[in-house]
Short mmCIF file of C-alpha atoms in Angstrom, two decimals:
data_model
loop_
_atom_site.label_atom_id
_atom_site.label_comp_id
_atom_site.label_asym_id
_atom_site.label_seq_id
_atom_site.Cartn_x
_atom_site.Cartn_y
_atom_site.Cartn_z
CA MET A 285 102.44 5.79 76.93
CA LYS A 286 103.19 9.62 76.87
CA TRP A 287 99.61 10.34 77.32
CA LEU A 288 99.45 8.13 80.72
CA VAL A 289 102.22 9.85 81.61
CA LEU A 290 100.83 13.34 81.00
CA ALA A 291 97.73 12.70 82.64
CA THR A 292 99.54 11.58 85.29
CA ALA A 293 101.15 14.85 85.92
CA THR A 294 98.24 16.77 85.60
CA ALA A 295 96.35 15.11 88.24
CA ALA A 296 99.44 15.19 90.53
CA ALA A 297 99.54 18.52 90.20
CA THR A 298 95.64 19.76 90.25
CA ALA A 299 95.65 17.72 93.86
CA ALA A 300 99.39 19.26 95.06
CA ALA A 301 96.86 22.68 94.03
CA ALA A 302 94.23 21.63 95.73
CA THR A 303 96.15 20.71 98.89
CA ASP A 304 98.55 23.69 99.05
CA PRO A 305 97.38 26.67 100.29
CA ARG A 306 100.05 28.99 99.12
CA ARG A 307 98.82 27.84 95.68
CA LEU A 308 94.86 28.84 96.34
CA GLN A 309 95.43 31.77 98.37
CA TRP A 310 94.98 34.37 94.63
CA GLU A 311 91.52 32.13 94.41
CA ASP A 312 89.91 34.16 97.52
CA ASN A 313 90.97 37.54 96.83
CA CYS A 314 88.12 39.91 94.31
CA VAL A 315 91.48 39.53 91.66
CA TYR A 316 93.88 37.75 91.12
CA ASN A 317 96.46 40.73 91.69
CA CYS A 318 94.65 42.49 94.90
CA PRO A 319 95.03 40.37 98.25
CA ASN A 320 91.25 41.06 100.16
CA GLU A 321 93.26 42.78 102.99
CA TRP A 322 94.50 45.77 100.40
CA ILE A 323 90.82 47.18 100.44
CA ASP A 324 89.73 49.52 102.44
CA ASP A 325 93.32 49.82 103.96
CA GLY A 326 93.61 53.44 103.44
CA ALA A 327 95.66 53.64 99.97
CA CYS A 328 94.52 53.60 96.62
CA ASP A 329 95.63 50.45 95.00
CA LEU A 330 95.32 50.34 91.12
CA GLU A 331 95.29 46.29 91.14
CA CYS A 332 91.86 46.93 93.29
CA ASN A 333 90.46 49.56 91.70
CA VAL A 334 88.16 47.72 89.58
CA GLU A 335 84.46 46.87 89.60
CA ALA A 336 85.42 43.60 90.76
CA CYS A 337 87.03 44.35 94.00
CA ASN A 338 84.28 47.09 94.50
CA TRP A 339 86.60 50.38 93.49
CA ASP A 340 88.90 49.18 96.42
CA GLY A 341 86.34 50.47 98.85
CA ARG A 342 86.58 53.86 100.33
CA ASP A 343 90.31 54.40 99.16
CA CYS A 344 90.16 55.69 95.44
CA PHE A 345 87.45 58.38 96.04
CA HIS A 346 84.26 56.69 94.16
CA ASP A 347 81.63 58.05 96.57
CA ALA A 348 83.89 61.21 97.27
CA SER A 349 82.14 65.00 96.40
CA GLU A 350 83.40 67.60 94.04
CA CYS A 351 83.42 70.09 96.99
CA PHE A 352 86.88 71.55 97.48
CA GLU A 353 87.63 74.97 99.66
CA GLN A 354 90.69 75.73 98.69
CA SER A 355 91.65 78.77 95.76
CA ASN A 356 94.15 76.46 94.41
CA GLY A 357 91.93 73.09 94.83
CA ALA A 358 94.67 71.45 96.35
CA ASP A 359 92.13 69.91 98.82
CA TYR A 360 89.84 68.50 95.45
CA ARG A 361 89.34 65.10 95.96
CA GLY A 362 86.46 64.79 93.12
CA LYS A 363 86.62 62.31 90.34
CA VAL A 364 87.29 64.55 87.20
CA ASP A 365 89.52 62.42 85.07
CA HIS A 366 90.37 64.59 81.60
CA THR A 367 91.70 67.85 81.24
CA LYS A 368 90.43 70.90 80.05
CA SER A 369 90.97 70.02 76.29
CA GLY A 370 89.42 66.73 76.80
CA ARG A 371 92.63 64.24 77.20
CA THR A 372 92.38 61.36 79.19
CA CYS A 373 94.38 61.64 82.64
CA GLN A 374 96.97 58.93 83.24
CA ALA A 375 96.96 57.14 86.37
CA TRP A 376 98.91 58.67 89.03
CA ALA A 377 100.47 55.33 90.17
CA GLU A 378 101.62 54.73 86.46
CA GLN A 379 104.86 55.81 85.25
CA MET A 380 103.49 55.21 80.98
CA PRO A 381 103.41 56.74 79.50
CA TRP A 382 104.93 59.70 81.15
CA HIS A 383 107.18 58.97 84.17
CA HIS A 384 106.64 61.24 87.31
CA THR A 385 107.50 61.73 91.03
CA MET A 386 104.34 62.70 91.78
CA THR A 387 103.57 59.50 93.84
CA VAL A 388 101.93 58.74 97.15
CA PHE A 389 105.79 58.42 98.63
CA ASP A 390 106.58 61.71 97.67
CA TYR A 391 102.79 63.15 98.65
CA PRO A 392 101.34 61.19 100.91
CA ASP A 393 98.64 63.78 101.45
CA ALA A 394 97.87 64.53 97.89
CA GLY A 395 94.88 61.95 97.57
CA LEU A 396 97.46 60.19 94.67
CA GLY A 397 97.51 56.24 94.19
CA GLY A 398 95.89 54.33 91.47
CA HIS A 399 93.82 56.33 89.40
CA ASN A 400 93.22 59.13 87.09
CA TYR A 401 91.80 62.07 88.80
CA CYS A 402 92.99 65.13 88.72
CA ARG A 403 95.20 66.58 91.44
CA ASN A 404 97.29 69.57 92.53
CA PRO A 405 100.33 67.60 94.88
CA THR A 406 102.65 70.52 94.60
CA GLY A 407 99.94 73.18 95.20
CA ARG A 408 100.37 75.03 91.49
CA GLU A 409 98.19 78.33 91.79
CA SER A 410 96.32 77.29 88.36
CA GLY A 411 94.69 74.67 89.64
CA PRO A 412 94.37 70.73 89.93
CA TRP A 413 96.06 68.90 87.06
CA CYS A 414 96.65 65.46 85.67
CA TYR A 415 99.30 64.14 83.45
CA THR A 416 97.99 62.85 79.94
CA THR A 417 97.57 59.67 78.20
CA ASP A 418 98.56 62.02 74.47
CA TYR A 419 102.08 60.43 74.15
CA PRO A 420 104.33 62.11 73.03
CA ASP A 421 102.48 65.35 72.29
CA VAL A 422 100.94 66.58 75.77
CA GLU A 423 102.56 65.36 79.23
CA TRP A 424 100.55 67.23 81.43
CA GLU A 425 97.42 69.42 81.05
CA GLU A 426 95.26 71.59 83.38
CA CYS A 427 92.16 70.69 84.33
CA ASP A 428 88.22 72.08 84.97
CA VAL A 429 87.11 71.03 88.37
CA GLY A 430 85.00 73.77 89.23
CA GLU A 431 85.02 76.91 91.65
CA PRO A 432 85.77 76.52 95.45
CA LYS A 433 82.58 75.97 97.47
CA LYS A 434 82.44 74.86 101.09
CA CYS A 435 81.85 71.38 101.41
CA ASP A 436 78.51 70.06 103.21
CA ALA A 437 79.81 68.03 106.68
CA SER A 438 77.99 64.79 105.34
CA GLU A 439 79.58 64.78 102.09
CA PRO A 440 82.62 62.31 102.03
CA SER A 441 85.15 64.78 100.52
CA LEU A 442 88.72 65.76 102.30
CA ILE A 443 86.88 68.02 105.06
CA ALA A 444 85.14 64.47 106.08
CA SER A 445 88.07 62.59 105.99
CA ALA A 446 90.30 65.61 107.62
CA GLN A 447 87.33 64.94 110.59
CA THR A 448 87.57 61.89 110.82
CA ARG A 449 91.85 62.02 110.94
CA ALA A 450 90.79 64.41 113.97
CA ALA A 451 88.96 61.68 115.69
CA GLN A 452 91.71 58.82 115.71
CA TYR A 453 92.56 60.49 118.70
CA ALA A 454 90.87 61.36 122.31
CA LYS A 455 91.99 62.69 125.93
CA LEU A 456 90.88 60.90 128.70
CA ASP A 457 90.67 63.75 131.68
CA GLY A 458 91.44 60.43 135.06
CA ARG A 459 89.54 62.85 137.78
CA THR A 460 89.19 60.05 140.29
CA TYR A 461 91.12 57.08 139.08
CA ALA A 462 94.12 58.71 137.39
CA LYS A 463 95.43 55.48 136.57
CA CYS A 464 93.63 55.74 133.16
CA GLU A 465 94.12 59.75 131.88
CA GLY A 466 95.74 60.05 129.25
CA THR A 467 95.98 60.03 125.31
CA TYR A 468 94.28 57.45 123.89
CA LYS A 469 94.20 56.62 119.39
CA ARG A 470 91.99 54.74 117.90
CA SER A 471 93.22 50.91 116.35
CA ASP A 472 91.80 49.16 113.68
CA ASP A 473 91.32 46.09 116.02
CA LEU A 474 86.94 45.79 116.97
CA ILE A 475 85.40 44.47 120.03
CA GLN A 476 81.44 43.61 119.62
CA GLY A 477 81.56 45.90 116.41
CA LYS A 478 83.38 48.58 117.82
CA PRO A 479 87.15 49.79 117.65
CA ILE A 480 89.53 49.17 120.43
CA TRP A 481 91.71 52.51 122.13
CA ASP A 482 94.80 52.47 122.89
CA ARG A 483 96.64 54.90 125.27
CA ILE A 484 99.90 56.35 123.48
CA ASP A 485 100.65 58.98 126.48
CA PRO A 486 102.00 59.42 129.28
CA ASP A 487 102.53 55.04 128.27
CA SER A 488 100.96 51.68 126.69
CA SER A 489 99.66 50.05 129.68
CA ARG A 490 95.52 51.26 129.02
CA PHE A 491 93.10 50.80 126.45
CA ILE A 492 89.49 51.54 125.79
CA PHE A 493 86.82 48.96 124.71
CA PHE A 494 83.27 48.86 124.21
CA CYS A 495 81.37 45.67 125.99
CA SER A 496 77.98 44.53 126.65
CA GLY A 497 76.32 48.15 125.93
CA LYS A 498 79.72 50.19 127.74
CA TRP A 499 82.82 51.64 127.31
CA ARG A 500 85.06 50.14 129.68
CA VAL A 501 88.85 50.98 130.22
CA THR A 502 91.57 48.54 131.35
CA GLY A 503 94.72 47.19 131.55
CA SER A 504 96.35 46.44 128.18
CA GLN A 505 97.62 43.24 129.66
CA TRP A 506 94.21 41.79 128.92
CA ARG A 507 93.65 43.32 125.36
CA GLU A 508 94.58 39.76 123.01
CA GLY A 509 92.73 37.52 125.38
CA LEU A 510 89.61 40.34 125.41
CA LEU A 511 90.01 40.33 121.46
CA ALA A 512 90.10 36.57 121.22
CA GLU A 513 86.35 36.23 123.23
CA ASN A 514 85.51 39.41 121.01
CA GLY A 515 84.44 40.84 124.48
CA GLY A 516 82.76 37.93 125.48
CA SER A 517 83.53 38.35 128.80
CA CYS A 518 83.71 41.90 130.06
CA GLY A 519 85.15 41.59 133.68
CA SER A 520 84.89 43.93 136.00
CA PHE A 521 85.76 47.32 134.64
CA ILE A 522 85.30 51.15 135.44
CA SER A 523 82.82 52.03 132.51
CA SER A 524 80.57 54.94 131.19
CA ASP A 525 76.48 54.50 131.38
CA ASP A 526 76.56 55.39 127.67
CA GLY A 527 76.53 52.90 124.66
CA ALA A 528 77.45 55.88 122.17
CA ALA A 529 79.08 55.35 118.89
CA GLU A 530 82.24 56.54 119.80
CA TRP A 531 83.51 56.01 123.52
CA TYR A 532 84.64 59.80 123.70
CA ALA A 533 81.21 60.74 123.48
CA ALA A 534 80.40 58.59 126.42
CA ASN A 535 79.60 60.01 129.58
CA TRP A 536 81.96 59.33 132.10
CA ASP A 537 81.34 61.38 134.92
CA GLY A 538 79.69 58.08 136.74
CA ALA A 539 83.55 56.83 136.74
CA GLY A 540 85.18 60.05 137.92
CA ALA A 541 86.22 60.83 134.70
CA VAL A 542 85.20 62.71 131.53
CA ALA A 543 86.60 61.80 127.96
CA ALA A 544 86.75 64.07 125.03
CA ALA A 545 87.65 63.79 121.29
CA VAL A 546 90.42 65.67 120.36
CA ALA A 547 92.99 66.80 117.46
CA ALA A 548 96.02 64.53 116.87
CA PRO A 549 98.38 65.17 120.22
CA SER A 550 100.44 68.62 119.09
CA ASP A 551 98.91 68.65 115.75
CA GLY A 552 99.43 64.81 114.93
CA LEU A 553 102.60 64.78 116.40
CA ILE A 554 103.09 61.68 119.08
CA PRO A 555 105.72 62.19 121.94
CA LEU A 556 108.67 60.22 121.94
CA LYS A 557 110.64 60.58 125.24
CA LEU A 558 114.32 59.77 125.78
CA ARG A 559 115.00 56.14 126.27
CA GLU A 560 111.15 55.36 126.60
CA GLY A 561 110.57 53.84 123.29
CA ALA A 562 107.17 53.73 121.54
CA ASP A 563 105.38 50.69 120.11
CA GLY A 564 103.56 51.77 116.96
CA HIS A 565 101.78 50.15 113.98
CA VAL A 566 101.35 51.83 110.28
CA LYS A 567 99.84 50.94 107.42
CA GLU A 568 101.16 50.38 104.02
CA LEU A 569 102.12 54.54 102.41
CA GLU A 570 100.89 55.43 105.77
CA VAL A 571 102.96 58.31 107.89
CA VAL A 572 102.74 58.34 111.75
CA TYR A 573 104.58 61.62 112.88
CA TYR A 574 106.39 62.03 116.22
CA VAL A 575 108.38 64.58 117.71
CA ALA A 576 111.31 64.18 120.30
CA SER A 577 112.35 67.14 122.56
CA LEU A 578 116.34 67.62 122.87
CA PRO A 579 117.41 68.61 126.06
CA PRO A 580 120.52 71.52 125.83
CA SER A 581 122.73 68.51 127.56
CA MET A 582 122.62 65.93 124.86
CA GLN A 583 125.86 65.30 123.29
CA GLY A 584 123.89 63.89 120.55
CA VAL A 585 120.88 62.22 119.09
CA LYS A 586 120.72 58.44 117.81
CA VAL A 587 117.25 56.92 116.49
CA VAL A 588 116.71 53.56 115.71
CA LEU A 589 113.24 52.05 114.06
CA LEU A 590 112.62 48.24 114.64
CA PRO A 591 110.22 46.67 112.54
CA ILE A 592 108.52 44.14 113.77
CA GLN A 593 106.79 43.06 111.07
CA GLY A 594 106.49 44.29 107.34
CA ASP A 595 108.95 47.09 106.68
CA ALA A 596 108.80 50.97 107.31
CA ASP A 597 111.47 53.91 106.36
CA LEU A 598 112.80 56.61 108.77
CA LEU A 599 111.75 60.29 108.07
CA LEU A 600 113.91 63.09 110.02
CA SER A 601 113.82 66.99 110.25
CA PHE A 602 114.13 69.54 113.01
CA SER A 603 112.03 72.05 110.60
CA GLU A 604 109.70 70.25 109.13
CA PRO A 605 106.67 69.04 111.60
CA ARG A 606 105.51 66.24 109.41
CA PRO A 607 108.41 65.72 107.27
CA THR A 608 107.80 63.73 103.77
CA ARG A 609 110.05 61.84 101.54
CA SER A 610 110.56 65.31 99.96
CA SER A 611 110.91 67.59 102.47
CA ALA A 612 112.66 65.70 105.14
CA THR A 613 116.34 66.14 105.45
CA TRP A 614 116.82 62.84 106.15
CA LEU A 615 115.59 59.49 104.82
CA ASP A 616 116.54 56.08 105.46
CA GLU A 617 114.92 53.55 102.76
CA SER A 618 117.25 50.31 103.87
CA VAL A 619 115.40 47.10 104.44
CA GLY A 620 115.13 46.07 108.28
CA VAL A 621 116.18 48.17 111.34
CA LYS A 622 117.18 51.42 110.60
CA GLN A 623 119.85 54.24 112.41
CA PHE A 624 120.21 57.69 112.59
CA THR A 625 123.08 59.13 114.84
CA LEU A 626 123.71 62.80 114.97
CA PRO A 627 126.43 64.20 117.21
CA ALA A 628 125.38 67.58 118.77
CA SER A 629 128.45 69.04 117.45
CA SER A 630 127.50 69.02 113.49
CA GLU A 631 126.72 72.09 112.21
CA PHE A 632 123.16 70.36 111.17
CA PHE A 633 122.43 69.82 114.90
CA CYS A 634 118.96 71.35 115.52
CA GLY A 635 118.30 73.00 112.36
CA ARG A 636 121.56 75.32 112.17
CA LYS A 637 122.69 76.94 109.38
CA PRO A 638 125.38 76.80 107.01
CA SER A 639 126.58 79.73 107.65
CA GLU A 640 126.80 79.67 111.30
CA ASP A 641 129.66 79.61 113.14
CA PHE A 642 129.22 76.12 114.55
CA GLU A 643 132.29 75.38 116.65
CA GLN A 644 131.59 78.54 118.12
CA GLY A 645 127.75 77.27 118.82
CA TRP A 646 128.90 74.30 119.81
CA GLN A 647 131.43 75.61 122.70
CA GLN A 648 128.76 77.85 123.81
CA ARG A 649 126.17 75.03 124.00
CA ALA A 650 128.69 72.81 126.13
CA THR A 651 129.41 75.67 128.67
CA LEU A 652 125.96 76.41 128.95
CA ALA A 653 125.31 72.73 129.36
CA ALA A 654 128.21 72.50 131.95
CA ALA A 655 127.00 75.33 134.44
CA ALA A 656 123.40 73.53 134.12
CA ALA A 657 121.83 77.33 132.92
CA VAL A 658 118.26 77.00 131.41
CA ALA A 659 118.47 77.14 127.65
CA GLU A 660 115.56 76.10 125.09
CA GLU A 661 114.96 72.88 124.10
CA CYS A 662 115.00 71.93 120.06
CA LYS A 663 112.97 69.43 118.60
CA LEU A 664 113.54 66.27 116.58
CA HIS A 665 110.62 65.45 113.62
CA ILE A 666 110.19 61.95 113.19
CA GLY A 667 107.86 60.28 110.43
CA VAL A 668 107.79 56.33 110.41
CA SER A 669 106.38 55.72 106.56
CA GLY A 670 104.70 52.32 105.98
CA PHE A 671 106.19 50.49 102.78
CA GLU A 672 105.16 47.42 104.05
CA GLU A 673 102.01 47.42 106.81
CA GLY A 674 103.18 45.97 110.28
CA ASP A 675 104.31 47.28 113.64
CA PHE A 676 107.18 48.38 114.79
CA LYS A 677 109.24 50.14 117.85
CA LEU A 678 111.16 53.46 117.77
CA PHE A 679 113.99 54.73 120.25
CA LEU A 680 115.58 57.49 121.16
CA TYR A 681 118.69 57.56 122.65
CA ASN A 682 121.39 60.01 123.78
CA TYR A 683 124.11 59.36 121.22
CA THR A 684 127.30 58.91 123.19
CA GLN A 685 125.88 57.39 126.30
CA ASP A 686 122.47 55.97 125.91
CA ALA A 687 123.25 54.56 122.27
CA ALA A 688 126.38 53.24 123.60
CA ASN A 689 124.83 51.29 126.45
CA ALA A 690 122.14 50.23 124.92
CA VAL A 691 124.06 48.77 122.12
CA ALA A 692 126.83 47.18 124.51
CA GLY A 693 123.89 45.68 126.96
CA GLY A 694 121.66 44.41 123.90
CA ASP A 695 118.92 46.30 124.51
CA MET A 696 118.03 46.79 120.93
#
């Protein structure tokens, strides 16, 4: 009887597993703890850096060359995994045998992650190094990665990666059709195998896509429908006659417009305008950077980060154009909505130094604003750091006026 009960319970459990998609999710993964969406997502995941997952695609530098150009090897992205004395390196994503703070969260551009290749995240003059697995004798040691040499453009290296990042943005000059001009950012969404480019400045009302051999531009209200059809119905849009590999290389003269590849706007900083807000998407461990110009008339600043999907952290600085967790003046890692407020009377507003006479500086600023005098703007640099991949909204308000109205009116 006990055997019959046990067999019946086992059969029921098996049937439940076969019909519950939550219990079968892992079976579709390359390994049980590496979801397929983690592969080639821009972050080297320790769990996915195995042969069964193709070494996490391109994320863990398995195809990288050994070339680097900086004298201290800060741009080295090769695969040396042992120190000068032959000790094996500890993976940067591991906290054993040595606990450390050299993580991708603190050094997002240093090539760290779920691998044990030598790196130089802090820019030591002595060159790349790593934590060793020789516990408790040797915590870290330098590596021999050779001498600097210029990277060939065809080699998968840091230089190639930098060029790829620069091509994530493009500017369209609408000579006879001004509605389309602006700066566009390449997205991860594809239509007919080619990426969609979304406009980020002056607004998000346009996007560019590839359909039936041509690059085309249209209003963002059609974006989801075209994705659903995968470009099956191109519609009647402004388009080029050149089916080049990237839309910015296409010839837009026939439509009265010219597209050109550009570096990320303002050196990677997306303009954030007062009260207009911005819609964005950030991948895990990625940081999206914004810059806000604060006029002298502002009585304070309020920044609100609203995660729509996933979760992201808020990094702020008046002095660092690309703040990280280690260099940001203010960091909010709480879960959910993040809010940062700072009155203009604060001793830290616009990057003032503690030695300044803040009361006198505030009175002078208020006097200039009241007299409508021309004064120099200061810039607030904002980083949105992806803890979990997802969409977000970012808002900038005048602290005492716009922010109060937004809260009272339920805009946030």
